[in-house]
C-alpha positions as a Python dict, from the first residue, in 0.01 Angstrom:
ca = {
    (1, 'M'): (0, 0, 0),
    (2, 'E'): (310, -104, 189),
    (3, 'N'): (122, -68, 519),
    (4, 'A'): (-151, -297, 391),
    (5, 'A'): (107, -558, 284),
    (6, 'D'): (282, -540, 621),
    (7, 'A'): (-51, -576, 797),
    (8, 'L'): (-132, -886, 592),
    (9, 'K'): (210, -1035, 675),
    (10, 'M'): (158, -971, 1045),
    (11, 'A'): (-192, -1118, 1031),
    (12, 'G'): (-59, -1427, 851),
    (13, 'A'): (222, -1471, 1103),
    (14, 'A'): (-26, -1439, 1389),
    (15, 'A'): (-255, -1696, 1226),
    (16, 'L'): (34, -1939, 1180),
    (17, 'F'): (134, -1889, 1544),
    (18, 'V'): (-221, -1960, 1661),
    (19, 'I'): (-240, -2274, 1445),
    (20, 'A'): (102, -2399, 1561),
    (21, 'F'): (14, -2328, 1925),
    (22, 'T'): (-319, -2511, 1890),
    (23, 'V'): (-151, -2816, 1733),
    (24, 'A'): (117, -2821, 2004),
    (25, 'M'): (-141, -2801, 2284),
    (26, 'T'): (-343, -3080, 2123),
    (27, 'M'): (-34, -3301, 2104),
    (28, 'F'): (59, -3229, 2467),
    (29, 'T'): (-298, -3307, 2576),
    (30, 'R'): (-300, -3639, 2393),
    (31, 'A'): (44, -3725, 2528),
    (32, 'R'): (-77, -3651, 2880),
    (33, 'Q'): (-386, -3867, 2829),
    (34, 'T'): (-170, -4152, 2700),
    (35, 'T'): (69, -4119, 2993),
    (36, 'D'): (-219, -4119, 3243),
    (37, 'A'): (-367, -4429, 3079),
    (38, 'V'): (-34, -4612, 3101),
    (39, 'L'): (21, -4515, 3464),
    (40, 'D'): (-332, -4615, 3560),
    (41, 'N'): (-272, -4963, 3421),
    (42, 'L'): (66, -5021, 3584),
    (43, 'R'): (73, -5298, 3845),
    (44, 'I'): (300, -5263, 4143),
    (45, 'D'): (391, -5632, 4132),
    (46, 'E'): (562, -5572, 3798),
    (47, 'F'): (836, -5394, 3993),
    (48, 'Y'): (921, -5686, 4222),
    (49, 'S'): (1269, -5818, 4164),
    (50, 'K'): (1260, -6114, 3928),
    (51, 'V'): (1521, -6380, 3872),
    (52, 'E'): (1585, -6448, 3505),
    (53, 'P'): (1619, -6810, 3389),
    (54, 'L'): (1969, -6953, 3378),
    (55, 'D'): (2047, -7175, 3077),
    (56, 'N'): (2086, -7547, 3152),
    (57, 'N'): (2040, -7483, 3524),
    (58, 'I'): (2374, -7305, 3546),
    (59, 'T'): (2438, -7184, 3899),
    (60, 'R'): (2578, -6853, 4010),
    (61, 'E'): (2697, -6708, 4338),
    (62, 'V'): (2494, -6425, 4489),
    (63, 'G'): (2460, -6235, 4814),
    (64, 'L'): (2171, -6142, 5039),
    (65, 'E'): (2098, -5845, 4813),
    (66, 'T'): (1972, -6100, 4558),
    (67, 'V'): (1813, -6355, 4791),
    (68, 'I'): (1594, -6115, 4989),
    (69, 'P'): (1421, -5942, 4693),
    (70, 'T'): (1355, -6282, 4537),
    (71, 'L'): (1177, -6399, 4852),
    (72, 'Y'): (921, -6125, 4806),
    (73, 'R'): (812, -6286, 4479),
    (74, 'Y'): (639, -6538, 4703),
    (75, 'A'): (402, -6255, 4803),
    (76, 'Q'): (283, -6209, 4445),
    (77, 'S'): (-14, -6381, 4291),
    (78, 'D'): (214, -6622, 4106),
    (79, 'A'): (155, -6954, 4281),
    (80, 'N'): (378, -7151, 4046),
    (81, 'I'): (704, -7044, 4205),
    (82, 'R'): (894, -7214, 4485),
    (83, 'I'): (1188, -7056, 4665),
    (84, 'R'): (1407, -7284, 4875),
    (85, 'I'): (1673, -7176, 5124),
    (86, 'L'): (1929, -7445, 5211),
    (87, 'T'): (2194, -7458, 5481),
    (88, 'S'): (2557, -7517, 5383),
    (89, 'G'): (2492, -7884, 5455),
    (90, 'G'): (2209, -7897, 5203),
    (91, 'I'): (1929, -7910, 5462),
    (92, 'E'): (1613, -7719, 5368),
    (93, 'H'): (1609, -7416, 5596),
    (94, 'Q'): (1279, -7280, 5467),
    (95, 'V'): (1057, -7306, 5161),
    (96, 'F'): (816, -7050, 5015),
    (97, 'D'): (550, -7190, 4784),
    (98, 'Q'): (182, -7090, 4792),
    (99, 'N'): (66, -7425, 4656),
    (100, 'L'): (279, -7613, 4908),
    (101, 'D'): (137, -7398, 5190),
    (102, 'K'): (-211, -7517, 5104),
    (103, 'E'): (-109, -7882, 5069),
    (104, 'V'): (73, -7883, 5404),
    (105, 'S'): (-230, -7725, 5571),
    (106, 'D'): (-457, -7986, 5413),
    (107, 'A'): (-225, -8267, 5521),
    (108, 'A'): (-222, -8137, 5878),
    (109, 'S'): (-601, -8149, 5894),
    (110, 'I'): (-615, -8519, 5806),
    (111, 'T'): (-606, -8776, 6084),
    (112, 'E'): (-311, -9007, 6051),
    (113, 'G'): (-421, -9348, 5929),
    (114, 'A'): (-751, -9221, 5788),
    (115, 'A'): (-878, -9352, 5455),
    (116, 'N'): (-778, -9028, 5276),
    (117, 'D'): (-435, -9014, 5438),
    (118, 'T'): (-220, -9069, 5131),
    (119, 'P'): (157, -9136, 5133),
    (120, 'Y'): (203, -8787, 4992),
    (121, 'Y'): (22, -8625, 5286),
    (122, 'K'): (226, -8836, 5526),
    (123, 'E'): (547, -8715, 5365),
    (124, 'L'): (430, -8353, 5383),
    (125, 'R'): (364, -8383, 5756),
    (126, 'R'): (700, -8548, 5814),
    (127, 'K'): (893, -8285, 5624),
    (128, 'Y'): (702, -7960, 5681),
    (129, 'N'): (471, -8008, 5978),
    (130, 'K'): (704, -8144, 6243),
    (131, 'E'): (761, -7902, 6530),
    (132, 'G'): (1122, -7825, 6603),
    (133, 'E'): (1237, -7883, 6245),
    (134, 'L'): (1385, -7602, 6036),
    (135, 'A'): (1134, -7636, 5754),
    (136, 'Y'): (830, -7631, 5983),
    (137, 'L'): (552, -7436, 5809),
    (138, 'F'): (316, -7377, 6102),
    (139, 'Q'): (37, -7537, 5892),
    (140, 'A'): (37, -7220, 5678),
    (141, 'P'): (-247, -7045, 5869),
    (142, 'W'): (-230, -6733, 5649),
    (143, 'R'): (-360, -6916, 5342),
    (144, 'D'): (-724, -6884, 5457),
    (145, 'Q'): (-699, -6511, 5530),
    (146, 'S'): (-826, -6405, 5188),
    (147, 'D'): (-890, -6040, 5278),
    (148, 'S'): (-528, -5973, 5369),
    (149, 'N'): (-357, -6272, 5211),
    (150, 'D'): (-71, -6073, 5057),
    (151, 'T'): (-17, -5883, 5381),
    (152, 'Y'): (21, -6206, 5578),
    (153, 'K'): (258, -6352, 5321),
    (154, 'V'): (477, -6042, 5333),
    (155, 'E'): (472, -6057, 5715),
    (156, 'R'): (589, -6416, 5702),
    (157, 'I'): (880, -6319, 5476),
    (158, 'N'): (975, -6034, 5709),
    (159, 'A'): (955, -6264, 6011),
    (160, 'Y'): (1178, -6521, 5841),
    (161, 'I'): (1437, -6269, 5725),
    (162, 'Y'): (1470, -6090, 6059),
    (163, 'G'): (1407, -6386, 6289),
    (164, 'T'): (1090, -6250, 6453),
    (165, 'E'): (725, -6351, 6489),
    (166, 'M'): (443, -6245, 6260),
    (167, 'Q'): (253, -5939, 6376),
    (168, 'H'): (-96, -6076, 6315),
    (169, 'M'): (-25, -6446, 6368),
    (170, 'K'): (188, -6489, 6676),
    (171, 'E'): (203, -6866, 6631),
    (172, 'V'): (428, -6812, 6327),
    (173, 'S'): (763, -6729, 6481),
    (174, 'Y'): (1120, -6755, 6361),
    (175, 'N'): (1259, -6623, 6689),
    (176, 'N'): (1400, -6952, 6824),
    (177, 'S'): (1051, -7053, 6931),
    (178, 'P'): (993, -7399, 7084),
    (179, 'K'): (805, -7491, 6766),
    (180, 'N'): (1092, -7399, 6540),
    (181, 'G'): (1465, -7392, 6607),
    (182, 'N'): (1507, -7162, 6310),
    (183, 'S'): (1605, -6807, 6401),
    (184, 'G'): (1575, -6664, 6053),
    (185, 'L'): (1778, -6593, 5743),
    (186, 'L'): (1997, -6310, 5873),
    (187, 'A'): (2078, -6505, 6188),
    (188, 'M'): (2186, -6805, 5979),
    (189, 'V'): (2415, -6585, 5770),
    (190, 'E'): (2561, -6409, 6075),
    (191, 'A'): (2628, -6742, 6246),
    (192, 'A'): (2810, -6864, 5935),
    (193, 'K'): (3018, -6546, 5926),
    (194, 'A'): (3108, -6579, 6294),
    (195, 'A'): (3220, -6938, 6240),
    (196, 'N'): (3416, -6855, 5926),
    (197, 'I'): (3603, -6533, 5995),
    (198, 'D'): (3786, -6385, 5695),
    (199, 'K'): (3581, -6597, 5456),
    (200, 'K'): (3298, -6502, 5224),
    (201, 'V'): (2944, -6616, 5302),
    (202, 'L'): (2743, -6637, 4981),
    (203, 'F'): (2456, -6832, 4827),
    (204, 'Q'): (2468, -7062, 4528),
    (205, 'E'): (2161, -6991, 4319),
    (206, 'S'): (2007, -7248, 4087),
    (207, 'Y'): (1701, -7211, 3868),
    (208, 'I'): (1478, -7486, 3729),
    (209, 'E'): (1167, -7438, 3518),
    (210, 'Y'): (949, -7720, 3392),
    (211, 'N'): (599, -7781, 3257),
    (212, 'I'): (341, -7916, 3499),
    (213, 'S'): (39, -7921, 3268),
    (214, 'G'): (-68, -7866, 2911),
    (215, 'T'): (-232, -8057, 2628),
    (216, 'V'): (-103, -8112, 2274),
    (217, 'E'): (-318, -8291, 2017),
    (218, 'K'): (-276, -8379, 1650),
    (219, 'D'): (-513, -8260, 1381),
    (220, 'E'): (-630, -8443, 1069),
    (221, 'Y'): (-304, -8352, 895),
    (222, 'D'): (-97, -8502, 1180),
    (223, 'E'): (13, -8152, 1287),
    (224, 'E'): (53, -8085, 1659),
    (225, 'I'): (-189, -7830, 1806),
    (226, 'V'): (-164, -7690, 2157),
    (227, 'T'): (-520, -7717, 2288),
    (228, 'R'): (-428, -7610, 2641),
    (229, 'P'): (-118, -7393, 2693),
    (230, 'P'): (138, -7539, 2935),
    (231, 'S'): (171, -7412, 3288),
    (232, 'T'): (519, -7399, 3434),
    (233, 'K'): (667, -7447, 3778),
    (234, 'I'): (975, -7248, 3875),
    (235, 'I'): (1202, -7361, 4157),
    (236, 'I'): (1471, -7118, 4273),
    (237, 'T'): (1715, -7261, 4526),
    (238, 'Y'): (1966, -7071, 4737),
    (239, 'K'): (2226, -7281, 4917),
    (240, 'L'): (2457, -7119, 5171),
    (241, 'I'): (2823, -7155, 5075),
    (242, 'I'): (3150, -7055, 5238),
    (243, 'K'): (3437, -6932, 5019),
    (244, 'D'): (3796, -6840, 5093),
}
């Protein structure tokens, strides 16, 4: 009788083990499926460095380790961001803005004095399409290269940082080319360091965000209703500064 009882206990324990093992394997399988689903939906651009908004446009002092990652945000699909690099004198050294790239290219294709040559286009050509100026944008030739658009934008950032020419578009050069006296970001910083020995070379960062579109209407009860969500424009500016 005792043997029969022991056998039943062992059988029960084995059954419980099988049930517990089955439940555990099911949970691990579901967890793995959930993990795979999450990983499959991750976007690499979510891991680009992002600058958080600063209240009331408060500025802060940062180094190249902040400026360079921020420049690569220009290579994302977010066209509503503009990144400006200024010299210590406040002159625009370079600007990265996908919408501005297109507008400058459009302005360059219009004959001066033509009927569709607006004052805005004239100003764009003066500021961003004048050879020999720091902010020269080379008419943004990469904007029409839809198949490898992101690649070309990243190449432009690399060329600007290191003071070289683009690999696939040789006309875009930041290597002291005749078209552009700008030798790149690192060269500007090194020149500032050489001229200010024993001083710190930093950047003053400022952040502005504002609405550029959106529609708000009032209903029959005089309550405001957002019929078209607002779109924002973000401008991040880095100005070179020298500190003791």
